[in-house]
């Protein structure tokens, strides 16, 4: 009998749970919006419209601002509001103190007389905007329903005051140069929903107008200021000076350009002047210019700040700047911006007077030749996906943000397109709260942009795409697993096929897998070609070269996985149509090969067939058959020098197992011939000063170190400088060092390189190491 009663009770509990008696889910599907009169106009109307438009977009529900007697309510208020629609604001508790700080908010549910109320309470106007963003990221907004889980009630305020992104309307942008006003406003709004409070534009430095621009640049610059004003976002401008400020006439012309712009801007909060990149003016000319800029700026925008980066400054120029600050303590100066090629970020904060602020200028948009290169990136990705591919790296950028944020007052990132959209969101969210869970941020990202039903799966898919880029492509079995995962999502959610964020992510899954399969196939062909070349003594040099070239060229005649390639092409076309993403210079008029033109490199060889063809052409001009055979032997055994000998490709984790250094140059493409170099693949990626360790050597053996590089190679073995017996400095020319037997006596050695004095050279011309052999005689 007791068992029967227990079962009945359990069944009753299940029914109650099913009907929501114990549920934390609030049904707001029939809610109305009511806003406090204490919210200033026109911001009040803007926030009502934002909430109505977002709900309608995701649910097809029209939310009224005229509540019925039994309506559930979405109540918008400021912290200083007394009541809304006769309902007093929820009482502040000790756990709500964060919500009254600058930009803070409360998202609070109440049930009064059986009526559900969801409060959006801002400490200020931005706080209200961020409360709405929090709701839109956490609520289940599906067709004809608005559900909110009480677990997402929150009192919150940001940890860092500056949280923004550079959205420069210029030709170099790989997408938004094709946008209209509506697209820009939507993007600003969506960034704000994830905690962004500032937008930085580029009104002066550009060059030729983009062929994709629908709006005149001058008109768009002012319109962007108006958009920021509507959402109460800070509007910044990045204003380098390419002119010589030592010239009084050019000084005044540049100043006039600033003044004319300031007059027409409805809102302006920050002027950022990069000391270099671009620009080559000494601070003794820059600082008087900025003082004049500040004086004019205050006339039109009294609260706007003037900022300077020390990018490109040498030690003397940096010291000059700090001495100026120490001696003058200018009130017109707001703070320092630290970006690529700036002095150390932590040291800058330590040296900078606390009177001045410090802003990070992180590069979230690039993968190589940049401030924060992708770590452990395979050569094949670096050569084909390039510098501006879709690059969601939430875990990586969360780590970088949290490492450097304590030395700053916040950030405004460098970006040149929407391929880094995930990175913008993760950086904004980490600046709001460094303890945010990366996966949860991605769940909210996916929930808002793709819908509640796919949020968890899409978040995991984004994290999986990031892991595609970790380590040697040959050993990363997760690439195929990620591909299958995204293929399933693609098939299961056809309703998202027109969503540009979705298009980018699915395209990346196809691109990664295509490159993995192609590399495996093409490298296999090269191994077969090398086997043919190793028989050159029998075949003769001419026949061996002909057969080897035919073998590697099968990659063009019978390419790998053409169906995957076509899917990438199709998605790139869809992205051009949806957001103007320019993935090819020829086809879509990208401003340059480095600016997201991934289709121009999708077929770039992943074996050395171009290099072999050129080498063979040079060899066919040789008259000495013996010399030809010797050269063919070097080529055939380039990566397999024989028993007891070792080869390391300095920038390939799989082919360079003895390399111990992992620097930002480990996957840095030299970028010869606009990315279409015919040089050997290992030659195109480098380290400047690698360190290697060798064990299990023959203590009685005789060894030679051979180096392929460019420029100098100041070799040390076990800390001792070694003199060369052969020292050619050209690209792929060999240097050789005969080792004294005493180095080998313990069966192991370590090698390193001194840094040559090359401060007079551009970084692209600095000495490089490509390949190292330890050859046993």
XYZ file of C-alpha atoms in Angstrom:
777
model
C 0.000 0.000 0.000
C 2.818 2.367 0.912
C 4.541 1.561 -2.384
C 1.352 2.441 -4.296
C 1.062 5.757 -2.427
C 4.730 6.519 -3.151
C 4.241 5.803 -6.845
C 1.164 8.032 -6.929
C 3.124 10.816 -5.237
C 6.019 10.419 -7.664
C 3.609 10.512 -10.613
C 1.999 13.661 -9.217
C 5.403 15.311 -8.825
C 6.264 14.492 -12.437
C 2.987 16.051 -13.577
C 3.655 19.147 -11.514
C 7.147 19.484 -12.952
C 5.751 18.994 -16.440
C 3.274 21.816 -15.887
C 5.957 24.119 -14.508
C 4.939 24.288 -10.848
C 8.540 23.766 -9.716
C 10.096 25.068 -12.910
C 12.405 28.101 -12.934
C 11.295 28.936 -16.467
C 9.180 32.098 -16.818
C 6.875 32.349 -19.834
C 6.952 35.924 -21.145
C 5.418 35.170 -24.531
C 2.499 37.532 -23.872
C 4.534 40.252 -22.204
C 4.275 43.968 -22.799
C 7.045 46.558 -22.471
C 6.778 49.485 -20.070
C 9.615 52.001 -19.702
C 10.191 54.488 -16.899
C 9.776 58.150 -17.711
C 13.082 58.746 -15.933
C 14.924 57.269 -18.936
C 16.000 60.205 -21.061
C 14.511 60.755 -24.498
C 15.384 59.683 -27.210
C 17.321 56.837 -25.551
C 14.098 55.600 -23.932
C 12.379 55.153 -27.296
C 15.510 53.580 -28.754
C 15.696 50.883 -26.091
C 11.980 50.077 -26.422
C 12.437 49.749 -30.175
C 15.548 47.584 -29.745
C 13.744 45.158 -27.470
C 10.692 45.009 -29.726
C 12.745 44.518 -32.882
C 14.963 41.802 -31.402
C 12.025 39.838 -30.015
C 10.118 40.143 -33.292
C 13.173 39.048 -35.275
C 13.622 35.883 -33.239
C 10.053 34.976 -32.254
C 7.716 36.668 -34.747
C 5.936 38.134 -31.737
C 4.892 41.779 -31.634
C 5.443 43.046 -28.113
C 3.065 45.847 -27.177
C 3.844 48.942 -25.140
C 0.208 49.086 -23.990
C -0.119 46.385 -21.326
C -3.396 44.634 -20.671
C -4.549 43.935 -17.129
C -3.192 40.394 -17.082
C -0.079 41.048 -19.186
C 3.286 39.923 -17.949
C 5.645 42.887 -18.087
C 9.146 43.737 -19.283
C 9.966 46.804 -17.193
C 12.764 49.168 -18.253
C 14.082 51.455 -15.541
C 17.026 53.415 -14.263
C 18.356 52.774 -10.796
C 17.091 56.184 -9.705
C 13.564 55.452 -10.947
C 10.987 55.287 -8.156
C 8.468 53.041 -9.877
C 7.306 51.817 -13.265
C 3.626 51.325 -14.048
C 2.890 51.640 -10.301
C 5.372 48.871 -9.443
C 8.196 49.980 -7.121
C 11.700 48.908 -8.116
C 12.926 45.688 -6.470
C 14.818 46.340 -3.279
C 18.583 46.513 -3.569
C 20.324 43.807 -1.575
C 23.962 43.551 -0.580
C 24.438 41.180 -3.531
C 23.222 43.868 -5.932
C 25.920 46.464 -5.245
C 27.679 45.834 -8.555
C 24.562 46.916 -10.403
C 24.812 50.512 -9.213
C 28.338 51.001 -10.494
C 28.987 52.706 -13.831
C 27.424 50.706 -16.690
C 26.015 48.207 -14.193
C 22.587 46.614 -14.366
C 20.098 44.318 -12.699
C 18.010 41.704 -14.485
C 15.431 40.698 -11.880
C 12.260 38.605 -11.930
C 9.335 39.256 -9.604
C 5.928 37.700 -9.303
C 3.310 40.051 -7.857
C -0.336 39.019 -7.533
C 0.297 36.174 -9.947
C 1.802 38.481 -12.572
C 5.374 37.934 -13.802
C 7.587 41.006 -14.015
C 11.066 41.034 -15.530
C 13.016 44.145 -14.604
C 15.796 45.672 -16.730
C 17.409 48.201 -14.394
C 20.433 50.224 -15.500
C 22.767 52.213 -13.307
C 22.934 54.523 -16.326
C 21.858 54.432 -19.965
C 24.531 51.935 -20.985
C 23.637 49.743 -18.056
C 20.130 49.502 -19.439
C 21.476 48.598 -22.890
C 23.665 45.888 -21.378
C 20.738 44.521 -19.347
C 18.809 44.107 -22.592
C 21.843 42.390 -24.126
C 22.083 39.998 -21.175
C 18.422 39.071 -21.600
C 18.727 38.502 -25.341
C 21.775 36.262 -24.858
C 20.239 34.116 -22.133
C 16.512 33.917 -22.907
C 15.006 31.233 -25.106
C 13.613 33.310 -27.951
C 12.085 30.827 -30.337
C 9.128 30.965 -32.687
C 6.101 32.391 -30.840
C 7.721 32.056 -27.403
C 9.788 34.036 -24.912
C 11.103 31.921 -22.057
C 13.433 33.134 -19.333
C 15.176 30.962 -16.770
C 15.452 32.515 -13.325
C 19.008 31.225 -13.053
C 19.983 34.038 -15.410
C 18.864 36.784 -13.032
C 21.912 38.968 -12.541
C 23.426 42.033 -10.924
C 26.559 42.983 -12.790
C 29.012 45.712 -13.793
C 32.102 45.609 -16.031
C 35.614 45.149 -14.678
C 37.258 47.289 -17.376
C 36.027 50.692 -18.468
C 37.067 50.622 -22.144
C 35.697 47.761 -24.263
C 35.697 48.516 -27.942
C 36.591 47.528 -31.480
C 38.028 49.322 -34.463
C 35.535 49.236 -37.337
C 37.330 51.369 -39.909
C 35.290 52.211 -42.982
C 38.068 51.885 -45.540
C 39.220 49.879 -48.529
C 41.428 47.464 -46.581
C 38.442 46.053 -44.695
C 37.554 42.666 -46.174
C 33.782 42.991 -45.745
C 32.193 46.053 -44.183
C 33.433 48.401 -46.886
C 30.436 46.910 -48.752
C 27.933 47.667 -45.973
C 25.117 50.179 -45.800
C 23.884 52.138 -42.775
C 21.517 49.393 -41.679
C 24.230 46.728 -41.617
C 26.584 48.926 -39.609
C 23.918 49.793 -37.074
C 23.026 46.135 -36.605
C 26.675 45.221 -36.062
C 27.175 48.015 -33.524
C 24.016 46.888 -31.721
C 25.079 43.239 -31.655
C 28.527 44.085 -30.310
C 26.865 46.154 -27.583
C 24.728 43.171 -26.575
C 27.990 41.419 -25.652
C 29.355 44.314 -23.578
C 31.092 46.517 -26.157
C 30.893 50.208 -25.260
C 33.077 51.866 -27.919
C 33.590 51.904 -31.682
C 36.725 53.267 -33.348
C 36.615 54.539 -36.926
C 39.343 55.600 -39.382
C 38.262 58.866 -40.993
C 41.500 60.051 -42.655
C 44.076 57.407 -43.585
C 42.833 55.196 -46.393
C 43.894 55.805 -49.976
C 41.651 54.755 -52.831
C 37.974 54.175 -52.112
C 36.759 50.599 -52.127
C 34.911 49.459 -55.260
C 32.333 47.952 -52.892
C 31.397 51.147 -51.062
C 27.736 52.056 -51.343
C 28.091 55.131 -49.134
C 30.452 58.078 -49.482
C 33.215 57.787 -46.883
C 32.726 61.256 -45.407
C 29.006 60.604 -45.016
C 29.588 57.232 -43.390
C 32.113 58.639 -40.901
C 29.509 61.083 -39.584
C 26.741 58.478 -39.675
C 28.819 56.123 -37.527
C 29.128 58.895 -34.951
C 25.351 59.309 -35.012
C 24.847 55.558 -34.536
C 27.118 55.576 -31.500
C 25.196 58.521 -30.089
C 21.900 56.661 -30.525
C 23.191 53.678 -28.501
C 25.283 55.776 -26.094
C 28.472 54.098 -27.297
C 31.772 55.968 -27.290
C 32.969 57.017 -30.733
C 36.738 57.013 -31.256
C 38.866 57.807 -34.280
C 42.277 56.444 -35.305
C 44.192 59.321 -36.869
C 47.765 58.600 -37.996
C 49.849 61.290 -39.671
C 51.680 60.144 -42.791
C 52.888 63.713 -43.375
C 56.019 65.350 -42.011
C 54.838 67.295 -38.949
C 58.161 69.137 -38.827
C 56.913 71.055 -41.865
C 54.783 73.983 -40.515
C 52.559 74.029 -43.587
C 51.795 70.309 -43.430
C 51.309 70.610 -39.674
C 48.576 73.210 -40.186
C 46.960 71.300 -43.077
C 46.768 68.158 -40.947
C 45.354 70.115 -38.011
C 42.691 71.662 -40.242
C 41.581 68.182 -41.377
C 41.049 67.273 -37.726
C 39.134 70.441 -36.951
C 36.839 70.073 -39.953
C 36.007 66.554 -38.876
C 35.386 67.452 -35.228
C 32.920 70.191 -36.200
C 30.705 67.739 -38.043
C 30.776 64.862 -35.538
C 27.673 64.689 -33.338
C 29.669 62.568 -30.900
C 33.395 62.054 -30.370
C 34.987 60.575 -27.251
C 38.546 59.655 -28.156
C 41.254 60.580 -30.656
C 43.980 57.947 -30.995
C 47.201 58.980 -32.735
C 49.573 56.066 -33.518
C 53.208 57.098 -33.180
C 54.120 54.644 -35.911
C 52.454 51.992 -38.083
C 52.012 54.246 -39.978
C 53.970 57.432 -39.359
C 57.610 58.350 -38.771
C 57.396 61.597 -36.828
C 59.579 62.154 -33.789
C 57.592 62.841 -30.584
C 59.108 66.337 -30.453
C 56.800 67.068 -33.422
C 53.967 64.728 -32.473
C 53.366 66.161 -28.990
C 52.967 69.798 -30.087
C 50.631 68.575 -32.818
C 48.505 66.634 -30.332
C 48.447 69.611 -27.979
C 47.021 71.692 -30.816
C 44.578 68.894 -31.670
C 43.418 68.727 -28.052
C 42.769 72.469 -27.928
C 40.564 72.297 -31.027
C 38.885 69.079 -29.942
C 37.740 70.568 -26.620
C 35.863 73.312 -28.459
C 33.469 70.799 -29.981
C 33.737 67.761 -27.685
C 34.821 68.920 -24.211
C 34.984 65.421 -22.711
C 36.928 63.781 -25.564
C 40.405 62.441 -24.824
C 43.655 62.485 -26.791
C 45.691 59.276 -26.849
C 49.082 58.317 -28.283
C 50.723 54.967 -28.992
C 54.499 54.555 -28.898
C 54.411 52.135 -31.823
C 57.627 52.232 -33.807
C 59.400 54.609 -31.392
C 63.049 53.793 -30.676
C 64.507 54.032 -27.156
C 65.473 57.678 -27.555
C 61.993 58.626 -28.744
C 60.302 56.672 -25.939
C 62.502 58.390 -23.355
C 61.771 61.783 -24.909
C 58.040 61.143 -24.564
C 58.244 60.176 -20.876
C 60.517 63.121 -20.063
C 57.951 65.414 -21.700
C 55.205 63.929 -19.533
C 57.302 64.202 -16.383
C 58.270 67.807 -17.021
C 54.975 69.150 -18.373
C 52.323 66.869 -16.826
C 49.888 67.937 -19.569
C 46.203 67.943 -18.687
C 45.276 67.797 -22.368
C 46.771 64.296 -22.662
C 44.577 61.318 -21.703
C 46.656 58.188 -22.046
C 48.882 55.714 -23.870
C 47.721 53.030 -26.277
C 49.825 49.858 -26.447
C 49.629 47.951 -29.714
C 51.822 45.936 -32.074
C 55.485 47.087 -32.001
C 54.851 49.151 -28.859
C 57.077 48.882 -25.778
C 56.180 46.134 -23.320
C 52.640 46.510 -22.013
C 53.379 45.856 -18.342
C 56.479 48.067 -18.379
C 54.429 50.851 -19.972
C 51.886 50.808 -17.154
C 54.698 50.799 -14.587
C 56.449 53.764 -16.216
C 53.312 55.776 -16.972
C 52.144 58.270 -14.352
C 48.919 57.088 -12.703
C 47.360 60.341 -13.813
C 47.128 58.892 -17.309
C 45.152 55.940 -18.598
C 46.489 52.950 -20.500
C 44.598 51.223 -23.302
C 45.380 47.938 -25.031
C 45.184 47.828 -28.844
C 45.117 44.057 -29.449
C 45.133 42.532 -32.920
C 42.229 40.034 -32.979
C 42.043 39.830 -36.739
C 45.318 38.273 -37.944
C 46.853 34.834 -37.640
C 50.458 35.436 -38.821
C 52.840 38.411 -39.064
C 50.951 40.022 -36.226
C 50.869 40.825 -32.531
C 49.394 37.512 -31.352
C 50.097 34.852 -33.997
C 48.201 31.578 -33.876
C 50.193 29.174 -31.740
C 51.240 25.731 -32.975
C 49.743 26.378 -36.411
C 50.485 23.873 -39.129
C 52.463 25.104 -42.147
C 49.688 24.029 -44.502
C 47.178 26.317 -42.781
C 49.642 29.202 -42.665
C 50.307 28.904 -46.404
C 46.709 28.466 -47.546
C 44.320 29.995 -44.987
C 46.557 32.975 -44.572
C 46.394 36.096 -42.472
C 42.657 36.947 -42.445
C 40.712 33.709 -42.510
C 37.686 33.075 -40.294
C 39.556 32.615 -37.023
C 37.399 31.813 -33.983
C 39.904 31.313 -31.136
C 37.921 31.943 -27.949
C 40.163 30.057 -25.526
C 43.338 31.591 -26.956
C 42.094 35.164 -26.879
C 40.522 34.782 -23.447
C 43.955 33.713 -22.211
C 45.676 36.676 -23.870
C 43.105 39.160 -22.578
C 43.373 37.955 -19.020
C 47.184 37.945 -19.146
C 47.457 41.626 -20.075
C 44.229 43.266 -18.890
C 45.461 44.001 -15.332
C 47.949 46.506 -16.772
C 45.247 48.441 -18.635
C 42.017 50.380 -18.323
C 40.568 48.289 -21.120
C 40.946 47.841 -24.848
C 39.903 48.861 -28.310
C 40.879 46.077 -30.676
C 42.338 46.197 -34.155
C 40.076 44.521 -36.704
C 39.663 44.691 -40.460
C 36.595 42.531 -41.021
C 34.028 40.204 -39.516
C 36.062 37.014 -39.902
C 37.143 37.630 -36.267
C 33.603 38.105 -34.960
C 33.933 35.407 -32.269
C 37.172 36.976 -31.050
C 35.527 40.393 -30.674
C 32.783 38.863 -28.540
C 35.138 36.868 -26.325
C 37.371 39.903 -25.737
C 34.380 42.107 -24.824
C 33.019 39.482 -22.459
C 36.373 38.860 -20.772
C 36.752 42.619 -20.246
C 33.341 42.584 -18.589
C 34.387 39.773 -16.286
C 37.696 37.908 -16.591
C 36.208 34.905 -14.781
C 33.592 34.249 -17.455
C 33.518 30.673 -18.666
C 34.663 30.574 -22.304
C 32.252 27.840 -23.303
C 29.325 29.649 -21.680
C 30.198 32.779 -23.656
C 30.132 30.667 -26.805
C 26.778 29.143 -25.804
C 25.345 32.653 -25.432
C 26.924 33.678 -28.732
C 25.337 30.701 -30.485
C 22.008 31.143 -28.685
C 21.699 34.760 -29.739
C 22.857 34.345 -33.346
C 21.652 30.812 -34.150
C 18.851 30.045 -31.700
C 18.382 28.208 -28.437
C 17.925 24.775 -30.000
C 21.415 24.728 -31.504
C 23.262 26.832 -28.908
C 25.056 24.051 -27.041
C 26.057 22.143 -30.177
C 27.224 25.226 -32.082
C 29.276 26.389 -29.086
C 31.054 23.042 -29.000
C 31.528 23.268 -32.767
C 33.241 26.660 -32.447
C 35.583 25.339 -29.768
C 36.322 22.345 -31.984
C 37.264 24.619 -34.885
C 39.789 26.293 -32.611
C 41.315 22.892 -31.785
C 41.642 22.165 -35.521
C 44.521 24.620 -35.521
C 46.492 23.082 -32.661
C 49.484 20.996 -33.664
C 50.565 19.034 -36.746
C 47.721 18.605 -39.200
C 48.720 14.979 -39.869
C 48.241 14.048 -36.203
C 45.083 16.057 -35.572
C 42.319 13.500 -35.923
C 39.909 16.027 -34.496
C 39.778 17.864 -37.830
C 37.763 15.094 -39.460
C 35.604 14.714 -36.353
C 34.892 18.445 -36.310
C 34.045 18.311 -39.992
C 31.520 15.512 -39.478
C 30.043 17.445 -36.555
C 29.561 20.628 -38.617
C 28.275 18.686 -41.613
C 25.581 17.247 -39.385
C 24.716 20.710 -38.041
C 24.621 22.048 -41.593
C 22.132 19.372 -42.641
C 20.067 19.644 -39.458
C 19.653 23.420 -39.604
C 18.908 24.522 -43.165
C 17.134 27.560 -41.714
C 20.574 29.000 -40.893
C 22.057 28.724 -44.382
C 21.646 32.478 -44.962
C 23.191 33.476 -41.610
C 26.640 34.922 -42.332
C 28.157 33.844 -39.021
C 26.931 30.310 -39.646
C 28.253 30.422 -43.207
C 31.726 31.368 -41.968
C 31.914 28.593 -39.405
C 30.684 25.844 -41.725
C 33.027 27.093 -44.460
C 35.987 26.821 -42.058
C 35.109 23.208 -41.245
C 35.212 22.411 -44.969
C 38.390 24.425 -45.584
C 40.313 22.791 -42.723
C 39.346 19.302 -43.826
C 40.124 19.978 -47.469
C 43.613 21.220 -46.550
C 44.247 18.241 -44.253
C 43.307 15.737 -46.947
C 45.181 17.616 -49.639
C 48.365 17.859 -47.604
C 48.351 14.131 -46.869
C 47.816 13.315 -50.545
C 50.348 15.771 -51.956
C 53.067 14.966 -49.424
C 52.594 11.304 -50.268
C 53.191 12.089 -53.928
C 56.421 13.879 -53.037
C 57.681 10.893 -51.063
C 57.122 8.757 -54.157
C 58.930 11.370 -56.266
C 61.893 11.334 -53.878
C 62.045 7.546 -54.172
C 62.317 8.005 -57.946
C 65.073 10.621 -57.564
C 67.006 8.281 -55.289
C 67.299 5.961 -58.326
C 68.808 8.689 -60.516
C 72.160 6.867 -60.715
C 70.341 4.043 -62.482
C 67.701 6.018 -64.393
C 69.895 8.937 -65.362
C 69.253 12.499 -64.249
C 66.893 13.466 -67.104
C 64.570 10.500 -66.783
C 64.557 10.722 -62.987
C 63.573 14.393 -63.096
C 60.850 13.770 -65.679
C 59.292 10.894 -63.733
C 59.533 12.690 -60.396
C 57.857 15.802 -61.782
C 55.074 13.747 -63.321
C 54.482 12.153 -59.929
C 54.194 15.377 -57.873
C 52.109 17.052 -60.577
C 49.385 14.456 -60.152
C 48.206 16.833 -57.434
C 46.998 19.145 -60.208
C 45.776 16.467 -62.609
C 43.894 14.385 -60.031
C 43.341 16.740 -57.073
C 42.205 15.559 -53.659
C 38.587 15.975 -52.478
C 37.290 18.355 -55.180
C 33.813 18.181 -53.636
C 35.090 19.828 -50.440
C 36.826 22.532 -52.427
C 33.579 23.288 -54.246
C 31.723 23.661 -50.948
C 34.292 26.242 -49.820
C 33.847 28.111 -53.108
C 30.063 28.016 -52.687
C 30.216 29.342 -49.138
C 32.567 32.139 -50.185
C 30.039 33.166 -52.832
C 27.262 33.055 -50.220
C 29.353 35.225 -47.883
C 29.980 37.762 -50.617
C 26.250 37.959 -51.212
C 25.331 38.160 -47.518
C 27.976 40.558 -46.152
C 30.299 41.464 -49.022
C 33.125 39.226 -47.735
C 35.926 39.468 -50.279
C 37.703 36.112 -50.384
C 39.516 36.684 -53.690
C 41.330 39.598 -55.299
C 40.341 38.627 -58.833
C 36.824 37.357 -58.192
C 35.604 39.606 -55.379
C 38.024 42.551 -55.613
C 39.632 42.093 -52.207
C 41.996 44.994 -51.554
C 44.993 42.667 -51.351
C 46.051 39.051 -51.127
C 46.593 39.323 -47.362
C 43.126 40.803 -46.794
C 41.094 37.628 -46.487
C 41.681 36.340 -50.045
C 41.564 32.699 -48.966
C 40.256 31.454 -52.321
C 43.419 32.719 -53.999
C 45.460 30.270 -51.911
C 43.138 27.291 -51.623
C 45.121 25.432 -54.322
C 48.578 26.570 -53.233
C 50.887 23.526 -53.462
C 51.346 21.516 -50.287
C 54.258 19.650 -51.747
C 57.335 21.107 -53.433
C 56.275 20.650 -57.058
C 56.811 24.298 -58.009
C 60.227 24.281 -56.385
C 61.177 20.992 -58.009
C 60.187 22.256 -61.442
C 62.386 25.333 -61.008
C 65.281 23.295 -59.613
C 65.105 20.859 -62.496
C 65.092 23.695 -65.036
C 68.295 25.038 -63.498
C 69.844 21.575 -63.450
C 69.039 20.935 -67.102
C 71.362 23.817 -67.947
C 74.224 22.012 -66.193
C 76.577 20.037 -68.408
C 78.162 17.821 -65.748
C 76.058 14.669 -65.179
C 77.915 13.901 -61.978
C 77.048 17.322 -60.550
C 73.413 16.769 -61.550
C 73.298 13.429 -59.755
C 74.856 14.925 -56.634
C 72.243 17.672 -56.564
C 69.429 15.164 -57.133
C 70.744 13.135 -54.221
C 70.549 16.200 -51.944
C 66.974 16.835 -53.087
C 65.916 13.208 -52.723
C 67.292 12.976 -49.181
C 66.451 16.536 -48.088
C 64.150 15.356 -45.310
C 65.694 11.878 -44.896
C 69.470 12.316 -44.799
C 70.169 8.699 -43.878
C 70.947 6.493 -40.916
C 72.592 8.306 -38.030
C 71.832 11.743 -39.509
C 69.043 14.140 -38.583
C 66.869 16.729 -40.349
C 64.693 19.427 -38.803
C 62.259 21.712 -40.585
C 62.463 24.604 -38.163
C 58.794 25.601 -38.426
C 57.086 22.216 -38.735
C 56.249 20.524 -35.449
C 56.176 17.072 -37.049
C 59.311 17.445 -39.148
C 61.250 19.418 -36.549
C 61.132 17.230 -33.443
C 64.441 18.499 -32.058
C 63.413 22.180 -32.217
C 62.786 23.448 -28.683
C 61.842 27.045 -29.399
C 58.307 28.131 -30.145
C 58.356 31.782 -30.997
C 55.898 34.042 -32.714
C 57.851 33.371 -35.885
C 57.332 29.615 -35.721
C 54.536 29.864 -38.282
C 55.492 33.228 -39.732
C 55.277 33.095 -43.525
C 58.057 35.079 -45.181
C 55.446 36.264 -47.721
C 57.562 36.346 -50.854
C 55.922 37.043 -54.223
C 52.680 38.168 -52.592
C 52.186 34.779 -50.967
C 52.653 32.734 -54.148
C 56.341 31.976 -53.780
C 57.750 29.031 -55.710
C 60.429 28.400 -53.101
C 60.580 25.249 -51.051
C 57.780 25.099 -48.462
C 60.170 24.813 -45.526
C 61.954 27.943 -46.780
C 58.848 30.078 -46.501
C 58.447 29.630 -42.763
C 61.233 30.285 -40.341
C 62.642 31.107 -36.968
C 65.315 33.714 -36.476
C 67.205 32.099 -33.600
C 66.036 28.506 -33.016
C 67.369 26.206 -30.336
C 67.679 22.454 -30.898
C 68.762 19.506 -28.784
C 70.185 16.207 -30.005
C 70.582 13.033 -27.943
C 71.692 9.468 -28.675
C 74.555 10.566 -30.915
C 77.522 8.288 -31.620
C 80.238 9.541 -29.216
C 82.872 8.418 -31.714
C 81.067 9.771 -34.771
C 82.047 12.651 -37.021
C 79.288 15.196 -37.590
C 78.647 18.244 -39.739
C 75.876 20.781 -39.174
C 74.329 22.062 -42.407
C 71.983 25.062 -42.408
C 69.624 26.392 -45.048
C 68.670 29.963 -44.294
C 69.050 33.585 -45.263
C 71.699 36.001 -44.052
C 73.736 35.209 -40.958
C 73.793 32.054 -38.824
C 75.957 32.716 -35.751
C 76.018 29.144 -34.471
C 76.794 28.011 -30.939
C 77.177 24.377 -29.961
C 76.861 23.712 -26.227
C 77.270 27.462 -25.752
C 80.502 27.742 -27.740
C 80.710 29.662 -31.017
C 81.619 27.455 -33.975
C 83.263 28.738 -37.133
C 81.919 27.640 -40.517
C 83.723 25.738 -43.237
C 81.093 26.875 -45.773
C 79.111 30.113 -45.390
C 76.707 31.125 -48.147
C 74.168 33.794 -47.162
C 71.631 33.524 -49.973
C 68.181 31.976 -49.590
C 68.491 28.157 -49.533
C 72.262 28.342 -49.923
C 74.081 26.139 -47.436
C 76.245 26.933 -44.456
C 78.254 24.062 -42.954
C 80.032 23.665 -39.617
C 82.343 20.730 -38.863
C 81.971 19.719 -35.204
C 84.945 19.100 -32.933
C 84.749 15.512 -31.555
C 84.775 16.902 -27.979
C 81.221 18.200 -28.527
C 79.986 14.687 -29.284
C 81.888 12.815 -26.584
C 78.869 12.621 -24.255
C 76.479 11.608 -27.050
C 74.455 14.821 -27.058
C 74.630 18.471 -28.100
C 72.498 21.593 -27.968
C 72.680 24.292 -30.600
C 71.606 27.945 -30.567
C 72.258 31.147 -32.495
C 73.478 34.605 -31.541
C 71.466 37.547 -32.795
C 73.339 39.579 -35.422
C 73.208 43.369 -35.384
C 70.536 44.092 -37.993
C 68.663 47.054 -36.531
C 69.307 48.941 -39.782
C 67.278 46.366 -41.743
C 63.537 45.929 -42.158
C 62.341 42.890 -40.166
C 61.558 41.072 -43.412
C 65.272 41.197 -44.286
C 66.515 39.885 -40.955
C 68.466 36.640 -40.895
C 66.384 33.481 -40.899
C 66.847 29.758 -40.342
C 64.739 27.343 -42.444
C 66.271 23.850 -42.248
C 69.013 22.245 -40.149
C 70.783 18.930 -40.706
C 73.137 17.062 -38.428
C 74.976 14.845 -40.911
C 77.019 11.858 -39.813
C 79.940 11.002 -42.056
